[in-house]
Coordinates of C-alpha atoms in Angstrom, one line a residue:
M1 CA 183.3 111.8 156.0
P2 CA 185.3 109.7 158.4
G3 CA 188.6 110.2 156.6
I4 CA 188.9 114.0 157.2
R5 CA 191.3 115.0 160.0
Q6 CA 192.2 118.5 159.0
L7 CA 190.2 121.1 157.1
S8 CA 191.2 124.5 155.7
V9 CA 188.3 126.7 154.6
P10 CA 188.2 130.0 152.6
C11 CA 186.3 133.1 153.6
L12 CA 182.7 132.0 153.7
K13 CA 179.3 133.3 154.7
K14 CA 178.0 130.0 155.8
L15 CA 180.0 127.0 157.2
I16 CA 178.2 123.9 158.4
L17 CA 180.2 120.9 159.7
I18 CA 178.1 117.8 160.6
Q19 CA 179.2 114.4 161.7
L20 CA 182.9 114.5 160.8
P21 CA 184.0 112.0 163.5
N22 CA 187.7 112.3 163.0
L23 CA 188.1 116.0 162.2
E24 CA 190.6 117.4 164.7
C25 CA 191.5 120.8 163.3
C26 CA 189.6 123.4 161.1
T27 CA 191.6 126.5 160.0
S28 CA 191.6 129.2 157.4
L29 CA 194.4 131.0 155.5
N30 CA 193.0 134.3 156.9
E31 CA 191.3 133.8 160.3
D32 CA 190.4 137.5 160.6
Q33 CA 188.7 137.6 157.2
L34 CA 186.7 134.5 158.0
S35 CA 185.7 135.9 161.3
Y36 CA 184.4 139.0 159.5
S37 CA 182.6 137.2 156.6
I38 CA 180.9 134.3 158.4
E39 CA 177.1 134.7 159.0
V40 CA 176.1 131.2 159.9
L41 CA 178.4 128.8 161.7
Q42 CA 177.1 125.3 162.6
I43 CA 179.3 122.5 164.0
V44 CA 177.5 119.3 165.1
K45 CA 178.9 116.0 166.3
C46 CA 182.5 116.6 165.4
T47 CA 183.6 114.5 168.4
K48 CA 187.4 114.9 168.0
L49 CA 187.5 118.6 166.9
F50 CA 189.7 120.5 169.4
R51 CA 191.2 123.4 167.3
F52 CA 189.1 126.0 165.5
P53 CA 190.9 129.4 165.8
V54 CA 187.9 131.4 164.8
L55 CA 186.1 130.3 168.0
Q56 CA 189.2 130.4 170.2
V57 CA 189.9 134.1 170.3
A58 CA 190.3 135.7 173.7
L59 CA 189.2 139.3 173.5
A60 CA 189.3 141.7 176.4
Q61 CA 186.5 144.2 177.1
D62 CA 188.5 147.1 175.8
D63 CA 189.7 145.3 172.7
E64 CA 188.8 147.2 169.5
K65 CA 189.0 144.0 167.4
E66 CA 185.6 142.7 166.3
W67 CA 184.7 139.0 166.6
L68 CA 182.1 137.5 164.3
P69 CA 180.6 141.0 163.6
N70 CA 178.2 139.7 160.9
T71 CA 177.2 136.4 162.4
Y72 CA 173.5 135.9 163.1
K73 CA 173.5 132.2 163.9
L74 CA 176.1 130.3 166.0
L75 CA 175.4 126.6 166.8
V76 CA 177.9 124.2 168.3
H77 CA 176.6 120.9 169.5
D78 CA 178.3 117.7 170.7
C79 CA 181.9 118.6 170.2
P80 CA 183.4 117.6 173.6
H81 CA 187.0 118.6 173.0
L82 CA 186.1 122.1 171.5
T83 CA 186.4 125.3 173.4
V84 CA 184.6 128.6 172.6
S85 CA 186.9 131.1 174.2
C86 CA 185.4 134.5 173.5
P87 CA 182.7 135.7 175.9
L88 CA 179.3 135.8 174.3
P89 CA 177.7 137.9 172.9
P90 CA 180.9 139.1 171.2
S91 CA 179.6 142.6 170.3
S92 CA 176.9 145.1 171.4
E93 CA 176.1 145.5 167.7
W94 CA 174.5 142.1 167.4
S95 CA 170.9 143.0 166.7
K96 CA 169.4 139.5 166.1
V97 CA 171.5 136.5 167.0
F98 CA 170.7 133.0 167.9
V99 CA 173.4 131.1 169.9
S100 CA 173.1 127.5 171.0
I101 CA 176.1 125.7 172.6
R102 CA 176.0 122.4 174.3
G103 CA 178.3 119.3 174.6
V104 CA 181.5 121.3 174.4
S105 CA 184.5 121.6 176.7
A106 CA 183.7 125.2 177.5
P107 CA 181.6 127.3 178.1
P108 CA 178.7 125.5 179.8
A109 CA 175.7 124.6 177.6
M110 CA 173.5 127.6 176.9
E111 CA 171.0 129.1 174.5
M112 CA 170.8 132.8 174.0
R113 CA 168.3 134.8 172.0
K114 CA 168.9 138.5 171.7
D115 CA 166.0 140.2 169.9
W116 CA 166.7 144.0 169.9
S117 CA 165.6 144.5 173.5
S118 CA 165.4 141.0 175.1
F119 CA 167.9 138.5 176.1
T120 CA 167.3 134.9 177.3
I121 CA 169.8 132.4 178.7
Q122 CA 168.9 128.7 179.1
S123 CA 171.4 126.1 180.2
Q124 CA 171.3 122.6 181.7
E125 CA 174.9 122.7 182.9
L126 CA 175.4 126.3 183.9
S127 CA 176.1 126.8 187.6
V128 CA 177.5 130.3 187.8
L129 CA 176.4 133.2 185.7
D130 CA 179.1 135.9 185.5
E131 CA 181.3 137.8 183.0
K132 CA 183.3 134.6 182.3
V133 CA 180.1 133.2 180.8
L134 CA 178.4 136.3 179.3
A135 CA 179.9 139.5 178.0
F136 CA 177.5 141.7 180.1
Y137 CA 179.3 144.8 178.8
N138 CA 177.8 144.0 175.4
L139 CA 174.2 143.9 176.8
T140 CA 173.9 147.5 178.0
S141 CA 171.0 148.3 175.7
I142 CA 168.7 145.4 176.6
L143 CA 165.5 146.0 178.5
N144 CA 164.4 142.4 179.4
F145 CA 166.6 139.6 180.8
K146 CA 165.4 136.1 181.3
I147 CA 167.0 133.2 183.0
V148 CA 165.0 130.1 182.0
S149 CA 165.4 126.4 182.8
C150 CA 168.8 126.4 184.4
P151 CA 168.4 123.6 186.9
N152 CA 172.0 123.7 188.2
L153 CA 172.4 127.5 188.4
V154 CA 173.3 128.6 192.0
S155 CA 174.9 132.0 191.5
V156 CA 174.3 135.2 189.5
S157 CA 176.9 138.0 189.7
F158 CA 175.7 141.4 190.9
Q159 CA 178.8 143.1 189.6
A160 CA 177.9 141.7 186.1
F161 CA 174.3 142.8 186.3
R162 CA 175.4 146.3 187.2
K163 CA 176.4 146.8 183.6
L164 CA 172.8 146.3 182.3
I165 CA 172.1 149.9 182.7
S166 CA 168.9 149.9 180.6
L167 CA 167.4 146.8 182.2
E168 CA 163.7 147.1 183.2
R169 CA 162.5 143.5 183.6
V170 CA 164.0 140.3 185.0
E171 CA 162.4 136.9 184.9
I172 CA 163.7 133.8 186.7
N173 CA 161.8 130.7 185.7
D174 CA 162.5 127.0 186.6
C175 CA 165.9 127.6 188.4
P176 CA 165.3 125.5 191.5
K177 CA 168.9 125.8 192.9
L178 CA 169.2 129.5 192.4
L179 CA 167.6 129.9 195.9
S180 CA 170.6 128.5 197.6
Q181 CA 172.1 130.0 200.8
R182 CA 175.4 130.5 199.1
M183 CA 174.1 132.7 196.4
M184 CA 176.1 135.9 195.8
L185 CA 177.0 136.5 199.4
D186 CA 180.6 137.3 198.4
E187 CA 179.5 140.1 196.2
I188 CA 176.8 141.5 198.6
Y189 CA 179.3 142.2 201.3
N190 CA 182.5 144.3 200.9
D191 CA 185.8 144.0 202.8
N192 CA 184.4 145.8 205.8
N193 CA 181.6 143.2 206.0
T194 CA 179.0 145.8 205.4
M195 CA 176.2 145.5 202.8
C196 CA 177.4 146.8 199.4
L197 CA 174.5 146.9 196.9
P198 CA 174.7 147.5 193.2
T199 CA 172.9 150.2 191.3
P200 CA 169.2 149.6 191.0
F201 CA 168.2 148.2 187.6
A202 CA 164.9 146.4 187.2
R203 CA 161.3 147.7 187.6
Y204 CA 159.7 144.3 187.1
L205 CA 160.7 141.0 188.8
T206 CA 159.1 137.6 188.2
I207 CA 160.1 134.4 190.0
K208 CA 158.5 131.2 188.8
S209 CA 159.0 127.6 189.7
S210 CA 162.2 128.4 191.7
G211 CA 161.3 128.0 195.3
V212 CA 163.1 124.9 196.7
M213 CA 165.2 126.4 199.5
G214 CA 167.7 129.1 200.3
E215 CA 168.1 132.8 199.6
L216 CA 167.7 135.1 196.7
W217 CA 169.0 138.6 196.5
L218 CA 168.0 140.9 193.6
P219 CA 168.0 144.7 193.5
C220 CA 164.9 146.5 192.2
V221 CA 163.7 150.1 192.0
R222 CA 160.8 152.0 193.5
S223 CA 158.3 151.1 190.7
L224 CA 158.8 147.4 191.4
E225 CA 156.3 144.9 190.0
L226 CA 156.7 141.7 191.8
T227 CA 155.4 138.2 190.8
I228 CA 156.0 135.0 192.8
E229 CA 154.5 132.0 191.1
D230 CA 154.7 128.2 191.5
C231 CA 157.1 128.5 194.4
W232 CA 155.1 126.1 196.6
K233 CA 158.0 124.7 198.6
I234 CA 159.3 127.9 200.1
T235 CA 158.5 128.3 203.8
Y236 CA 159.9 131.8 204.5
V237 CA 159.5 134.8 202.3
P238 CA 160.7 138.1 203.9
F239 CA 161.4 141.2 201.9
I240 CA 164.4 143.2 203.0
C241 CA 165.2 146.8 202.0
P242 CA 168.5 148.7 202.2
I243 CA 169.3 150.2 205.5
E244 CA 170.6 153.5 204.3
E245 CA 167.9 156.2 204.2
Q246 CA 169.5 157.8 201.0
S247 CA 168.7 154.5 199.1
R248 CA 165.0 154.7 199.5
N249 CA 164.6 154.3 195.7
L250 CA 166.2 150.9 196.1
S251 CA 164.5 147.7 197.4
L252 CA 166.0 144.3 197.9
L253 CA 164.1 141.1 197.5
Y254 CA 165.2 138.3 199.8
I255 CA 163.7 134.8 199.8
S256 CA 164.9 132.0 202.1
S257 CA 163.6 128.6 203.1
T258 CA 163.7 126.4 206.1
T259 CA 162.8 123.3 204.0
T260 CA 165.5 120.6 204.1
P261 CA 166.4 118.9 200.9
A262 CA 165.1 115.5 202.1
R263 CA 161.6 116.8 202.5
A264 CA 159.5 116.8 199.4
A265 CA 156.6 118.9 200.7
L266 CA 155.2 120.7 203.7
T267 CA 153.3 118.8 206.4
K268 CA 149.7 119.7 207.1
D269 CA 150.4 122.1 209.9
E270 CA 153.3 124.0 208.3
Q271 CA 152.8 127.4 206.7
V272 CA 154.7 129.9 204.7
L273 CA 155.4 133.3 206.3
L274 CA 155.3 136.4 204.2
K275 CA 157.2 139.2 205.9
I276 CA 157.5 142.7 204.4
P277 CA 159.4 145.6 206.0
H278 CA 157.8 149.0 206.1
P279 CA 160.0 150.8 203.4
L280 CA 158.9 148.3 200.7
Y281 CA 155.2 149.1 201.3
T282 CA 155.8 152.4 199.4
F283 CA 157.5 150.8 196.4
V284 CA 155.4 147.9 195.1
K285 CA 152.7 148.8 192.6
K286 CA 151.8 145.3 191.4
L287 CA 151.9 142.2 193.5
Q288 CA 151.0 138.7 192.2
I289 CA 151.4 135.6 194.2
S290 CA 150.3 132.3 192.6
N291 CA 150.3 128.6 193.6
C292 CA 151.8 129.0 197.1
P293 CA 149.2 127.0 199.0
E294 CA 150.8 127.3 202.4
L295 CA 151.6 131.1 202.2
V296 CA 150.2 133.3 205.0
F297 CA 150.8 136.9 206.0
C298 CA 153.1 137.4 209.0
N299 CA 151.6 140.9 209.5
R300 CA 148.0 139.8 209.9
K301 CA 146.7 143.0 211.3
D302 CA 147.1 145.2 208.2
G303 CA 147.7 142.6 205.5
F304 CA 147.8 144.2 202.1
A305 CA 146.5 147.6 203.3
K306 CA 150.0 149.0 204.0
F307 CA 151.0 148.9 200.4
A308 CA 150.4 152.6 200.0
F309 CA 150.7 152.6 196.2
L310 CA 149.6 149.1 195.3
E311 CA 147.5 149.2 192.1
V312 CA 147.2 145.5 191.0
L313 CA 146.9 142.6 193.4
R314 CA 146.5 139.0 192.2
V315 CA 146.4 136.1 194.7
T316 CA 145.6 132.8 193.1
G317 CA 146.1 129.3 194.3
C318 CA 147.0 130.5 197.8
P319 CA 144.0 129.4 199.9
K320 CA 145.5 130.5 203.3
I321 CA 146.9 134.0 202.5
L322 CA 143.6 135.8 202.5
M323 CA 142.3 133.9 205.4
S324 CA 145.4 135.1 207.3
V325 CA 144.4 138.8 206.9
V326 CA 140.6 138.8 207.2
H327 CA 139.0 140.1 210.4
E328 CA 135.8 138.8 211.8
N329 CA 133.1 141.6 211.8
N330 CA 129.8 140.2 213.2
Y331 CA 128.8 137.7 210.6
H332 CA 131.2 138.8 207.9
Q333 CA 135.0 138.5 207.3
R334 CA 136.6 141.8 206.2
C335 CA 139.7 141.9 204.1
L336 CA 141.6 145.1 204.5
L337 CA 142.9 146.5 201.2
P338 CA 144.8 149.7 200.2
P339 CA 142.7 152.6 198.8
S340 CA 145.1 152.8 195.8
L341 CA 144.1 149.4 194.5
N342 CA 142.7 149.4 191.0
Q343 CA 142.5 145.6 190.2
F344 CA 141.9 142.7 192.5
E345 CA 141.9 139.1 191.4
A346 CA 141.7 136.2 193.8
T347 CA 140.8 132.5 194.2
H348 CA 140.0 130.4 197.2
L349 CA 138.2 133.2 199.1
P350 CA 136.8 132.6 202.6
P351 CA 133.1 131.9 203.1
R352 CA 131.8 135.4 203.9
L353 CA 134.1 138.1 202.4
Q354 CA 133.7 141.8 202.5
P355 CA 136.5 143.8 200.8
Y356 CA 137.2 146.8 203.0
F357 CA 139.4 149.9 202.3
T358 CA 141.3 152.0 204.7
G359 CA 139.7 155.4 205.2
N360 CA 136.6 154.0 203.5
H361 CA 138.1 155.3 200.2
T362 CA 138.5 153.1 197.2
S363 CA 139.9 153.3 193.7
L364 CA 139.0 149.7 192.9
R365 CA 137.8 149.4 189.3
S366 CA 138.1 145.7 188.6
L367 CA 137.2 142.6 190.7
T368 CA 137.8 139.1 189.5
V369 CA 136.8 136.1 191.7
W370 CA 137.1 132.5 190.5
D371 CA 137.6 129.0 191.8
S372 CA 136.4 129.8 195.3
P373 CA 134.4 126.7 196.4
R374 CA 134.1 128.0 200.0
L375 CA 132.7 131.4 199.1
E376 CA 129.1 131.8 200.1
T377 CA 128.6 135.6 200.5
L378 CA 130.4 138.5 198.8
L379 CA 129.6 141.9 200.0
L380 CA 130.6 144.9 197.8
H381 CA 129.2 147.8 199.9
F382 CA 132.7 149.5 200.0
C383 CA 133.5 149.0 196.3
K384 CA 131.4 151.9 195.1
N385 CA 133.7 152.7 192.1
L386 CA 133.7 149.2 190.6
E387 CA 133.5 149.2 186.8
E388 CA 134.1 145.5 186.1
I389 CA 133.0 142.3 188.0
E390 CA 133.8 138.8 186.9
I391 CA 132.8 135.8 189.1
F392 CA 133.5 132.3 187.7
N393 CA 133.2 128.8 189.2
C394 CA 132.1 129.6 192.7
K395 CA 129.8 126.7 193.3
N396 CA 128.5 127.8 196.7
L397 CA 128.2 131.5 196.2
S398 CA 124.5 132.5 196.8
A399 CA 124.5 136.1 197.8
L400 CA 126.0 139.4 196.5
G401 CA 125.5 142.4 198.6
G402 CA 125.9 146.1 197.8
L403 CA 125.0 145.8 194.1
P404 CA 122.6 148.9 194.1
Y405 CA 125.6 151.1 195.1
L406 CA 127.6 150.2 192.0
N407 CA 126.5 153.1 189.8
S408 CA 129.8 152.9 187.8
L409 CA 129.5 149.2 186.9
K410 CA 130.1 148.7 183.1
I411 CA 131.0 145.0 182.8
L412 CA 129.4 142.1 184.6
K413 CA 130.4 138.5 183.9
L414 CA 128.8 135.6 185.8
E415 CA 129.3 132.0 184.9
R416 CA 129.4 128.6 186.6
N417 CA 128.0 129.8 189.9
P418 CA 125.0 127.4 190.2
K419 CA 123.7 128.9 193.4
L420 CA 124.0 132.5 192.2
S421 CA 120.6 132.8 190.6
S422 CA 119.2 135.8 188.8
V423 CA 117.2 136.7 191.9
T424 CA 120.6 137.4 193.6
L425 CA 121.1 140.4 191.3
E426 CA 118.0 142.1 192.6
P427 CA 118.8 144.2 195.7
I428 CA 118.4 142.3 199.0
Q429 CA 115.9 143.9 201.4
H430 CA 118.4 145.9 203.4
D431 CA 120.2 147.2 200.3
R432 CA 116.9 148.0 198.5
E433 CA 115.6 150.2 201.4
S434 CA 118.9 152.1 201.7
W435 CA 119.2 152.4 197.9
E436 CA 115.7 153.7 197.5
D437 CA 116.2 156.3 200.2
Q438 CA 119.4 157.6 198.5
S439 CA 118.5 157.2 194.9
G440 CA 114.8 157.6 194.9
G441 CA 114.5 154.2 193.2
H442 CA 116.4 155.1 190.0
N443 CA 117.5 152.4 187.6
L444 CA 119.9 149.7 188.8
Y445 CA 123.2 149.4 186.9
P446 CA 122.6 152.6 184.8
R447 CA 126.0 152.4 183.0
L448 CA 126.2 148.6 182.4
E449 CA 127.5 148.0 178.9
W450 CA 128.6 144.4 178.9
L451 CA 126.8 141.4 180.4
E452 CA 127.8 137.7 180.2
T453 CA 125.7 135.1 182.0
D454 CA 124.8 131.4 181.8
D455 CA 121.4 132.1 183.5
T456 CA 119.0 133.2 180.9
S457 CA 116.3 133.8 183.6
L458 CA 118.2 137.0 184.3
L459 CA 116.5 138.5 181.3
T460 CA 113.2 138.4 183.1
M461 CA 114.4 140.4 186.1
S462 CA 112.9 143.8 186.5
F463 CA 116.2 145.7 186.4
C464 CA 116.9 144.1 182.9
K465 CA 114.2 146.2 181.4
H466 CA 116.1 149.4 182.2
L467 CA 119.6 148.5 181.0
T468 CA 119.5 151.3 178.5
A469 CA 123.3 151.4 178.1
L470 CA 123.8 147.7 177.5
Q471 CA 125.7 147.1 174.2
H472 CA 127.0 143.5 174.6
L473 CA 125.1 140.5 175.8
T474 CA 126.5 136.9 176.0
L475 CA 124.3 134.0 176.8
S476 CA 125.7 130.6 177.5
S477 CA 124.5 127.3 179.0
S478 CA 127.3 126.0 181.1
R479 CA 125.0 125.0 184.0
S480 CA 124.3 121.3 183.9
H481 CA 120.9 121.7 185.6
N482 CA 119.8 124.6 183.3
R483 CA 119.8 123.2 179.8
M484 CA 118.3 125.9 177.5
T485 CA 116.4 124.7 174.5
R486 CA 114.8 128.0 173.5
L487 CA 114.1 131.5 175.0
S488 CA 110.6 131.9 176.5
D489 CA 108.2 134.6 175.2
E490 CA 109.0 136.7 178.2
Q491 CA 112.7 136.5 177.6
D492 CA 112.2 137.3 173.9
G493 CA 110.3 140.4 175.0
A494 CA 113.1 141.3 177.4
L495 CA 115.6 141.2 174.5
Q496 CA 113.5 143.8 172.6
Q497 CA 113.8 146.2 175.6
L498 CA 117.6 146.3 175.1
T499 CA 117.4 149.2 172.7
S500 CA 121.2 149.9 172.7
L501 CA 122.3 146.3 172.1
K502 CA 125.0 146.1 169.4
E503 CA 126.5 142.6 169.9
L504 CA 124.7 139.4 170.9
R505 CA 126.5 136.1 171.5
F506 CA 125.2 132.5 172.1
L507 CA 128.1 130.3 173.3
C508 CA 128.2 126.6 174.3
C509 CA 124.5 126.2 174.2
N510 CA 124.5 122.5 173.3
D511 CA 120.7 122.1 173.7
L512 CA 119.6 125.3 172.1
L513 CA 117.3 124.4 169.2
S514 CA 116.5 127.8 167.8
L515 CA 117.5 131.4 167.9
P516 CA 115.1 134.1 169.3
V517 CA 112.3 134.9 167.0
V518 CA 112.6 138.6 167.7
L519 CA 116.1 138.9 166.3
H520 CA 114.8 141.0 163.4
C521 CA 113.4 143.5 165.9
L522 CA 116.8 144.3 167.4
S523 CA 117.2 147.5 165.4
S524 CA 120.6 148.4 166.9
L525 CA 122.2 145.0 166.6
K526 CA 125.5 145.0 164.6
K527 CA 127.1 141.7 165.4
L528 CA 125.7 138.2 166.1
V529 CA 128.0 135.4 167.2
I530 CA 126.9 131.7 167.5
G531 CA 129.6 129.4 168.8
H532 CA 129.4 125.7 169.8
C533 CA 125.7 125.5 169.4
P534 CA 125.4 122.3 167.4
S535 CA 121.6 121.8 167.7
I536 CA 120.7 125.1 165.9
S537 CA 119.8 124.2 162.3
R538 CA 118.5 127.5 160.9
L539 CA 118.2 131.2 161.3
P540 CA 114.9 132.5 162.7
E541 CA 111.9 132.8 160.4
G542 CA 111.8 136.5 160.8
G543 CA 115.4 136.8 159.6
L544 CA 118.0 139.2 160.9
P545 CA 118.0 142.9 161.4
L546 CA 119.6 143.5 158.1
A547 CA 119.3 147.3 158.3
S548 CA 121.8 147.4 161.2
M549 CA 123.8 144.2 161.1
E550 CA 127.3 144.2 159.9
E551 CA 128.8 140.9 161.0
L552 CA 127.6 137.3 161.5
E553 CA 130.1 134.9 163.0
I554 CA 129.5 131.1 163.3
R555 CA 131.8 128.5 164.6
A556 CA 131.4 124.8 165.6
C557 CA 127.8 124.6 164.6
S558 CA 125.7 122.4 162.2
E559 CA 126.2 122.2 158.5
E560 CA 122.6 123.2 158.0
L561 CA 123.2 126.5 159.8
Y562 CA 126.4 127.0 157.8
K563 CA 124.5 126.8 154.5
Q564 CA 121.9 129.4 155.6
C565 CA 124.6 131.7 156.9
R566 CA 126.5 131.5 153.6
L567 CA 123.3 132.5 151.8
A568 CA 122.9 135.5 154.1
A569 CA 126.2 137.0 153.2
T570 CA 126.0 140.3 151.3
S571 CA 128.3 143.2 150.4
K572 CA 127.1 144.8 153.7
L573 CA 126.8 141.7 155.9
R574 CA 130.1 140.0 156.5
V575 CA 129.8 136.3 157.4
I576 CA 132.6 134.5 159.2
I577 CA 132.4 130.7 159.4
D578 CA 135.0 128.9 161.4
G579 CA 137.4 131.8 160.9
E580 CA 136.8 132.0 157.1
V581 CA 135.3 135.3 155.8
V582 CA 132.4 134.6 153.5
G583 CA 130.9 138.0 153.1
D584 CA 133.9 139.7 151.5
L585 CA 134.2 136.9 149.0
M586 CA 130.6 137.3 148.0
A587 CA 131.1 141.1 147.6
C588 CA 134.1 140.5 145.3
A589 CA 132.1 138.0 143.2

């Protein structure tokens, strides 16, 4: 409608103005009523619009007047002469509101999504995040605050964040300029040039893809969970805590960089230094560092061991950091870890690793190792409380030590480790002798409930005959040199020894032609899963253990097998084919 220059609207619930190229002014006979009634307001490509009183209300924090109290969608795009004057969000009562503003005179472009307890701000233009941009006093009830994809953001106001009294989690993602040396220095220091920190607010801090250069200051509390991910360009990562003793419940994260803007990456000999002051060692419970390939520990003597209450440690895509804290001990490389650690996940481990715990005491329950091409030997003698082990894609790993001592082991997952044969799971000579002296030769892995492997020869190992607690077994064929066409008679017999087996899965066995002939003998089996096994054309001649089975799931297999499985569906046996339930439909029929 190119002829419209002025528009007067009544009190509406929905107002959408799109491509009115000459519209300059939009008013209402009762601006207050329109502000109260409007629920959806969309203004797009009104390139000359400069006056819209509903959007140009300057409210103070203590103003009792409500602005757009019933609005749940506000979208203003490509109106270069229009100003939205009221700080957003306009009220703490907005429960679910979508706001998208871009291509206007003010404020800077942003997207905000407030969903009961979470708030996200995203802007291509925003450079400073303070109370002139956001009405932080209307966000006092939110728990999670995210700053996402703000490439020009260089400053975040501490004074504004102090108003988020319920905040628990902060995420900064893809904000490369936020780590500038100018960030928030004016607010951190008071008139006497002494450090003036805000009230602690967040328990969880995540920084992703934001490590170009400079400094980052954020307050956190004692139960801090810290994640640093995809910050590969940072070259200096110290953690600084408040000086005052009475503020021991407060920690301060500081990240700076010596990288100059002209340098795109680190040279071969450069490294990232991780410095941590002693007070912070008592705060952090969860530490995750990902994709920082040059990161090394500055305190190499103790490494991670000084984190007195650390429970979860994930170090992935950082090939140098573990090497910087290992200590040579005869033939092995010991990595010192805190006794409080429950979960440890790592990639790019050194060739001969032995996790070691201060005081020889360990709470480690879960160990995950993957993508470690240099790893050859993994010794677990000091991990006696392990309940779960997952080792994936370690092409040179050929020895596991200390397995006989893992009496609490419940879950074991081993895949794509071509040199880690089933023989490796038998105790090595030294371990066997020590184990037999202490245990009298009792069963190996007495509590193992879950086993996943791509080496079916494991079924013929002597310890497999005594897995009386095993309830879940997954067999796959991911090894290129070990193409499984069928189970041998000996392996069939081993399956029958698993008297507690409730779930059996065959996954990605491209060459497997037939299922085990002894399936009908597995009297405790309740669920059978066959996935991505295109060469299997039929169920075994002996059938299935129908007395116990409750579910048969098939996906990405042959049409012939699909037909047989559909016929097997009964009111008791539920059959699922590519996500579609067949058994229930048969029962209804």
